[in-house]
PDB file of C-alpha atoms in Angstrom:
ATOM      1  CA  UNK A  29     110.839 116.559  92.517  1.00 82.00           C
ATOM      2  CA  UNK A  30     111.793 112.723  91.889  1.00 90.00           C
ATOM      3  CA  UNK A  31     111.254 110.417  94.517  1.00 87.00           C
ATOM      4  CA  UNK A  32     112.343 107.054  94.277  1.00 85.00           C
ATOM      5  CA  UNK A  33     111.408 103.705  96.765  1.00 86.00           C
ATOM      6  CA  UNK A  34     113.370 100.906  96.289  1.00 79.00           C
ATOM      7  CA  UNK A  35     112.772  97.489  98.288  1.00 77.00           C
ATOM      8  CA  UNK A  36     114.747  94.865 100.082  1.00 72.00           C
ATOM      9  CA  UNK A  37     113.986  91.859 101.143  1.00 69.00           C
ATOM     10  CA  UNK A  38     114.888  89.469 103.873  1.00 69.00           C
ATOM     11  CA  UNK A  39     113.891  86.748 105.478  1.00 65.00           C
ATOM     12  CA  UNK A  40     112.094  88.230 108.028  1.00 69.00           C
ATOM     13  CA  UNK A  41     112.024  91.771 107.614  1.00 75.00           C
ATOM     14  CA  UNK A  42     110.599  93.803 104.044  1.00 79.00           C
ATOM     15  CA  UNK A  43     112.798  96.940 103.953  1.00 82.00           C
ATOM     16  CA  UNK A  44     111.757 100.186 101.962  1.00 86.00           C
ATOM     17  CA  UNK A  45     114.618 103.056 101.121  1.00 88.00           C
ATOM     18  CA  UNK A  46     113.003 106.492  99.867  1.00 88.00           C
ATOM     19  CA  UNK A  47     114.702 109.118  97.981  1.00 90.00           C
ATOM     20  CA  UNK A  48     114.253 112.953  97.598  1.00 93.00           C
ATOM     21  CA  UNK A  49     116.142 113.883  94.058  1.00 93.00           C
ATOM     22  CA  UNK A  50     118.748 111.343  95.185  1.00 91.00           C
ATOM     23  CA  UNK A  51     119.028 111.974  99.094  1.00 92.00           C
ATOM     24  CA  UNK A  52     117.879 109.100 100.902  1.00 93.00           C
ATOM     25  CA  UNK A  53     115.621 111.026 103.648  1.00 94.00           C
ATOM     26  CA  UNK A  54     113.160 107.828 104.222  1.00 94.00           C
ATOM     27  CA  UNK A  55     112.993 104.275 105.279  1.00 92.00           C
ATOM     28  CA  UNK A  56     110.340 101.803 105.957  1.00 92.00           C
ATOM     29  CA  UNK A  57     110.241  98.235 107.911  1.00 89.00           C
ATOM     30  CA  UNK A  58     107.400  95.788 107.113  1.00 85.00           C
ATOM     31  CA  UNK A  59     107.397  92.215 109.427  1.00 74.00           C
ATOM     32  CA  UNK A  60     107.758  89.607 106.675  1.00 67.00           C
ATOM     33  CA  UNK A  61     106.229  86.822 108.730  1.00 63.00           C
ATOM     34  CA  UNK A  62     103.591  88.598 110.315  1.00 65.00           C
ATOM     35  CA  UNK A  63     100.145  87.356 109.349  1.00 61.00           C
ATOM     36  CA  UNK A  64      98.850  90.912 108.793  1.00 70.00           C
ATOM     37  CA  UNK A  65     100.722  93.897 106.970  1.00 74.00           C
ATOM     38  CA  UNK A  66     102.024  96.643 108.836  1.00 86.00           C
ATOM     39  CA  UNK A  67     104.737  99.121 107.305  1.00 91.00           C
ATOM     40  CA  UNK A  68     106.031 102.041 109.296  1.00 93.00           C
ATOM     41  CA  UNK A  69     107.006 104.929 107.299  1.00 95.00           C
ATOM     42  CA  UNK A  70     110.278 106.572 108.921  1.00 95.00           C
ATOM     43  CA  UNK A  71     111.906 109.950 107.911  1.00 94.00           C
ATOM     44  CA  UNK A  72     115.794 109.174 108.309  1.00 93.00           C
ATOM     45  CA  UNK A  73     116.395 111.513 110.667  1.00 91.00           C
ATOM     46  CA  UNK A  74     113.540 109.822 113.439  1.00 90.00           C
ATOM     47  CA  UNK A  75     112.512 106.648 114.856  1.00 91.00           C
ATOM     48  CA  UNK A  76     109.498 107.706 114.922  1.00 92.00           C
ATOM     49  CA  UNK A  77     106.969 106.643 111.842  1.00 95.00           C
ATOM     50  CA  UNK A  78     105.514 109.726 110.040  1.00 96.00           C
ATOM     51  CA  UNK A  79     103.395 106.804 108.463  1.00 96.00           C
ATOM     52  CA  UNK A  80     102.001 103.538 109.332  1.00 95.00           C
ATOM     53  CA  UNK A  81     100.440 101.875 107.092  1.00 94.00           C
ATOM     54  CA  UNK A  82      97.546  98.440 107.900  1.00 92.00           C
ATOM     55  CA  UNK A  83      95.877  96.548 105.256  1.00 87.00           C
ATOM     56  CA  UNK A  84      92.662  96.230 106.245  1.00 82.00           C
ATOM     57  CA  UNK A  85      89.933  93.570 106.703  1.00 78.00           C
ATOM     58  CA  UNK A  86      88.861  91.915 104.094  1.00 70.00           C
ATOM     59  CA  UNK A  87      91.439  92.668 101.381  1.00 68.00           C
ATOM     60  CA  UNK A  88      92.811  89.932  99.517  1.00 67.00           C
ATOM     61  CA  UNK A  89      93.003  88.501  95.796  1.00 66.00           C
ATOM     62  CA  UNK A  90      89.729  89.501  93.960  1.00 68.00           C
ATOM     63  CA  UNK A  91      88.390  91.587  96.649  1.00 73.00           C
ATOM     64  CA  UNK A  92      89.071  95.635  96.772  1.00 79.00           C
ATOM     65  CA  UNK A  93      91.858  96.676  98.611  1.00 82.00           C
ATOM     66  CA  UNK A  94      91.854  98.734 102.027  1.00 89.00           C
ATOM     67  CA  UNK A  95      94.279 100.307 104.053  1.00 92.00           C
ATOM     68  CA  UNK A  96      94.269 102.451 107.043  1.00 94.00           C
ATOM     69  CA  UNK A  97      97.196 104.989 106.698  1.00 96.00           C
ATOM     70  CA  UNK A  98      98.106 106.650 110.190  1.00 97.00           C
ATOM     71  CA  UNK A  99     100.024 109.536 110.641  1.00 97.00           C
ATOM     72  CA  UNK A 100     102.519 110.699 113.468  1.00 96.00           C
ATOM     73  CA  UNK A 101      99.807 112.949 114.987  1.00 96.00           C
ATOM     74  CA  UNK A 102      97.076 110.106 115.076  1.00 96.00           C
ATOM     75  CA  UNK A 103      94.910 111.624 112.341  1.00 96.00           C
ATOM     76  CA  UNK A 104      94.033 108.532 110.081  1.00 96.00           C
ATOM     77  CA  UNK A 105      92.599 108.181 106.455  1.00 96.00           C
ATOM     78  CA  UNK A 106      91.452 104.889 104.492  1.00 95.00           C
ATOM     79  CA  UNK A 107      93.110 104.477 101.295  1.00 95.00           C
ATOM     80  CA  UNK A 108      90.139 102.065  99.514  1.00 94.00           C
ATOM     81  CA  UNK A 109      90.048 100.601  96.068  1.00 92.00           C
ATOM     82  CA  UNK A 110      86.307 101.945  93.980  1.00 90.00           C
ATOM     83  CA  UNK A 111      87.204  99.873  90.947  1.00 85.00           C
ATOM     84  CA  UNK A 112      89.066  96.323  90.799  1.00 77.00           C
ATOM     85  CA  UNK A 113      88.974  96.235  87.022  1.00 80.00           C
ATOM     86  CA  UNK A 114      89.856  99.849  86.657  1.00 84.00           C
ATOM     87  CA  UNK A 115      92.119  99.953  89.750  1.00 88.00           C
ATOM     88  CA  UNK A 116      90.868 102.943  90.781  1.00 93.00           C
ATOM     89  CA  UNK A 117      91.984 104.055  94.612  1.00 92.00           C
ATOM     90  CA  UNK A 118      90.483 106.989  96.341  1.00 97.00           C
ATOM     91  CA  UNK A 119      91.501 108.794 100.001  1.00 97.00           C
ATOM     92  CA  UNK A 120      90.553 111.717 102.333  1.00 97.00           C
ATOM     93  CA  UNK A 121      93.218 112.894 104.002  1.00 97.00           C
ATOM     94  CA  UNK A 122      93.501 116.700 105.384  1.00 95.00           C
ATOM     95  CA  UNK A 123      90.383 117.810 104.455  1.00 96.00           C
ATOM     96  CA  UNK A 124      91.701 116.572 100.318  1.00 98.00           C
ATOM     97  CA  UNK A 125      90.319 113.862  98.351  1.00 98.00           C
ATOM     98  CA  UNK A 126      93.620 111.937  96.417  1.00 98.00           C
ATOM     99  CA  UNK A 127      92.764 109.700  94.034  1.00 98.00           C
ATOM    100  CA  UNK A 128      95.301 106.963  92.185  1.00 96.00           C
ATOM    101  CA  UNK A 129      94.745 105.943  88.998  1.00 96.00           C
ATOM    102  CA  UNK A 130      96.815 102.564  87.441  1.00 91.00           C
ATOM    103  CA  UNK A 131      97.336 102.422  83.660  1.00 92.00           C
ATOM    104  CA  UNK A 132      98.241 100.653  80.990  1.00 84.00           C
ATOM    105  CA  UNK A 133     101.640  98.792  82.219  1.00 80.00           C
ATOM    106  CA  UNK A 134     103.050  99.890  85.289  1.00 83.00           C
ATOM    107  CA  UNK A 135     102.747 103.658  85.795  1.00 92.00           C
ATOM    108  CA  UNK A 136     100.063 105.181  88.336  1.00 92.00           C
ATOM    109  CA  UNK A 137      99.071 108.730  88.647  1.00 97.00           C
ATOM    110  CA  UNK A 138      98.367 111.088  91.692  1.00 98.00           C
ATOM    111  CA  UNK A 139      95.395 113.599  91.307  1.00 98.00           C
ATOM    112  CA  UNK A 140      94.631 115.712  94.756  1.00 98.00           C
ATOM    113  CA  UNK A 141      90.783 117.697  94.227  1.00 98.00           C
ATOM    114  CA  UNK A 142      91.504 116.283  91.008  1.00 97.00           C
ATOM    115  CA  UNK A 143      93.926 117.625  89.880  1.00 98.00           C
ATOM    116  CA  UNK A 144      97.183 115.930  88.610  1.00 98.00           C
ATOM    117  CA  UNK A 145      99.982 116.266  91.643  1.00 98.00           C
ATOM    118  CA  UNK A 146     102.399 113.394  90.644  1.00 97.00           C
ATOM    119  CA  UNK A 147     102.824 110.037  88.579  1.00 95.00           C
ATOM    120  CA  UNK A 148     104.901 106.963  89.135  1.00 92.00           C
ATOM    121  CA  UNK A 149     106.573 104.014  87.389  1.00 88.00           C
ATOM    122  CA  UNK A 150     107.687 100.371  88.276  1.00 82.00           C
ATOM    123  CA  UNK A 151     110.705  98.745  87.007  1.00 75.00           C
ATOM    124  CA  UNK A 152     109.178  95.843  85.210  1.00 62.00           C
ATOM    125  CA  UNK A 153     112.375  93.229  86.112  1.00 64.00           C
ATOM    126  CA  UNK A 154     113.410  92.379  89.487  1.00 64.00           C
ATOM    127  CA  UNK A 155     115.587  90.643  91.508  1.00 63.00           C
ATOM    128  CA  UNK A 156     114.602  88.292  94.643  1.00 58.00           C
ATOM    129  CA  UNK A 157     111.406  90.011  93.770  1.00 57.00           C
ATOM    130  CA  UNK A 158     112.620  93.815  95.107  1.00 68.00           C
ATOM    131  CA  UNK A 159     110.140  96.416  93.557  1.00 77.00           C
ATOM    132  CA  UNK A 160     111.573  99.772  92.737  1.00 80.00           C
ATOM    133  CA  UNK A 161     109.661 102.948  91.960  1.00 85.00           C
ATOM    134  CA  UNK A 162     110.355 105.922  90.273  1.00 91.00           C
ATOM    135  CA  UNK A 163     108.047 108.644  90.536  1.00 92.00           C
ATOM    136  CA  UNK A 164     107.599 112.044  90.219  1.00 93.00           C
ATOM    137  CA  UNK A 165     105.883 115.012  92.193  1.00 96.00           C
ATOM    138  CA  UNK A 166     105.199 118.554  92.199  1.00 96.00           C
ATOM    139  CA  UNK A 167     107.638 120.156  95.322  1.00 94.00           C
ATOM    140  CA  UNK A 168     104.803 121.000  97.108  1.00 94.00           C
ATOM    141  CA  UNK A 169     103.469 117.559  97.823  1.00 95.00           C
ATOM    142  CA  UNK A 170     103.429 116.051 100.795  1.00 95.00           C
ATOM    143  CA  UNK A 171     106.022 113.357 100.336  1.00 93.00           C
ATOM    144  CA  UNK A 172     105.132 110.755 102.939  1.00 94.00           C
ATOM    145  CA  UNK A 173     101.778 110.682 101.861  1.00 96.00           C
ATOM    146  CA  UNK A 174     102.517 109.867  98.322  1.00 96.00           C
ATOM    147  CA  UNK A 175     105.415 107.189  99.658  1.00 94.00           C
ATOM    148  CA  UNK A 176     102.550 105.499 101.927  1.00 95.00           C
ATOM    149  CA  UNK A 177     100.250 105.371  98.892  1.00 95.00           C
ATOM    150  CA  UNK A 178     103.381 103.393  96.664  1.00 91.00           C
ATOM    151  CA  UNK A 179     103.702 100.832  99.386  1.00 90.00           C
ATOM    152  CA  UNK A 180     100.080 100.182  99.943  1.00 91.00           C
ATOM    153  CA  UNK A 181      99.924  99.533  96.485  1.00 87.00           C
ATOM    154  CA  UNK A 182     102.849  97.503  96.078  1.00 84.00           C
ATOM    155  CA  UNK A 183     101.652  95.413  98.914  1.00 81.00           C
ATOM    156  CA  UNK A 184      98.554  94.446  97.374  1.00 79.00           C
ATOM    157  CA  UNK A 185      99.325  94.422  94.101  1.00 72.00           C
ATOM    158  CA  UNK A 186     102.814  92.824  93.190  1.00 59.00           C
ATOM    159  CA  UNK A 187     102.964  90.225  95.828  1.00 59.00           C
ATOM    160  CA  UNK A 188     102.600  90.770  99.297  1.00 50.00           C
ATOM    161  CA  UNK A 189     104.713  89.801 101.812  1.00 49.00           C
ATOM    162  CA  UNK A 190     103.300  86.908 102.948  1.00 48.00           C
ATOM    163  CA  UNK A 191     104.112  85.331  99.343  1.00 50.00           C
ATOM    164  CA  UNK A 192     107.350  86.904  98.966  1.00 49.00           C
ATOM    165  CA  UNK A 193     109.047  85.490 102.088  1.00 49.00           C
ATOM    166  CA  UNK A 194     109.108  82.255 100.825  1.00 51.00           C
ATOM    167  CA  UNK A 195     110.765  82.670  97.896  1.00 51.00           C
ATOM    168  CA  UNK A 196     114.285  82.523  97.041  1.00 47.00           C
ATOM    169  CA  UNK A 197     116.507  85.259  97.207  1.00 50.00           C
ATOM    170  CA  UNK A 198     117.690  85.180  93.686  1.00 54.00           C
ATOM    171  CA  UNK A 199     114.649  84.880  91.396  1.00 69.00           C
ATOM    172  CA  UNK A 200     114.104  87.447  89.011  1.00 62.00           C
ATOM    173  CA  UNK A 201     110.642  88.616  88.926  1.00 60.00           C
ATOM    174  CA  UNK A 202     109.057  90.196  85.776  1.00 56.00           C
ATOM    175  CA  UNK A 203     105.441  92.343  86.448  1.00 60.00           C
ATOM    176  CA  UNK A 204     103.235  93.066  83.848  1.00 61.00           C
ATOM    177  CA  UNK A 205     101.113  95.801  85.266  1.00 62.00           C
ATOM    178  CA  UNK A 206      97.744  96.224  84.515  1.00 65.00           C
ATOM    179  CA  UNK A 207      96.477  94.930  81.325  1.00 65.00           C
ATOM    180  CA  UNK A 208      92.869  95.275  80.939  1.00 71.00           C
ATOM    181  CA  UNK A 209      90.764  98.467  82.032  1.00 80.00           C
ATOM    182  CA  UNK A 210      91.778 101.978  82.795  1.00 81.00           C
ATOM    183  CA  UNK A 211      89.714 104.211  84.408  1.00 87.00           C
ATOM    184  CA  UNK A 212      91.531 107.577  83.101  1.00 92.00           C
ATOM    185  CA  UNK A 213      94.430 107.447  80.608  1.00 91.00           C
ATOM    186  CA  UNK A 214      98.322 108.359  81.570  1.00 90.00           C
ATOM    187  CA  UNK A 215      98.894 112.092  80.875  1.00 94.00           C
ATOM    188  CA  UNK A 216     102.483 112.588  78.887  1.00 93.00           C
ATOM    189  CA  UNK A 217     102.204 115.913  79.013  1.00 95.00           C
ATOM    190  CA  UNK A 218     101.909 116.340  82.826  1.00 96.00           C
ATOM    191  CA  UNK A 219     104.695 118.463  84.085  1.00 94.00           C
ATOM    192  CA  UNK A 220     104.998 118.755  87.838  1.00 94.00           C
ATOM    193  CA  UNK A 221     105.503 122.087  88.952  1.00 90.00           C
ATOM    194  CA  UNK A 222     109.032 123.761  90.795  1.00 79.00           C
ATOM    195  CA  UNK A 223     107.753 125.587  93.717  1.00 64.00           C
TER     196      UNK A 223
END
């Protein structure tokens, strides 16, 4: 399965479109002048969020990141940072453990009870700082999960909103990704499966 989240930006509101193998079945809506972030995860079919998704207290620059990922039935799970250096992120969810691993660049990969369920990649240019994602999944995933993971870690770690809002439209942005540590190495040979 591919599944690709592309950003755009206004003034005042941070927009998300999500794609299923090129069928847009997702949106999200993040307040661009709110102090705190808050993105609600929509399928395109609802107005209600399957996901919302809080950054939590005490995240910032140098210090691990936490969010609080709710879903549509109230269950909740904390999506928390274990290494800075190695970005290393870790969540319970459903009675599973999901770990995200950053590497080298700009590519992240999705283990659930450790093993391997999905990887993603960043587009390293971008314009009026709009990140876009490429990722993909095995089909038995569950897709709003992995989409609320992306955008908690696009928040924190290519400019969150509250930087992005006062830039201009039109600047290109070029990310880096991580270029020190990595806690486990990209797989190549990783091959999501077709259920």
């Amino acid at each position: 399965m591919v599944i690709e989240v592309d950003q755009l930006i206004d003034y005042h509101l941070i927009k998300y479109k999500g794609f299923i193998n090129k069928e847009k079945r997702f949106y999200a809506e993040q307040n661009a002048d709110s102090d705190f972030v808050d993105i609600n995860l929509f399928l395109t079919s609802s107005d209600i969020p399957v996901f919302n998704i809080r950054r939590g207290e005490g995240t910032g620059l140098f210090k691990p990141a936490k969010y609080i990922l709710t879903d549509q039935h109230g269950n909740t799970a904390r999506l928390e940072m274990l290494s800075y250096w190695k970005t290393h992120y870790q969540c319970h969810y459903n009675y599973k453990v999901y770990d995200i691993y950053a590497h080298r660049g700009l590519k992240c990969s999705i283990f659930e009870n450790r093993k391997q369920i999905a990887w993603w990649d960043k587009e390293r240019i971008s314009i009026s700082y709009a990140d876009n994602y490429f990722m993909i999944a095995n089909n038995d995933v569950n897709q709003e999960l992995l989409i609320a993971f992306c955008l908690a870690y696009d928040d924190y770690h290519f400019e969150p909103a509250e930087y992005r809002r006062h830039f201009i439209r039109d600047k290109i942005k070029l990310s880096i990704g991580n270029i020190f540590f990595e806690k486990r190495k990209f797989d190549k040979n990783w091959k999501a499966n077709k259920y």
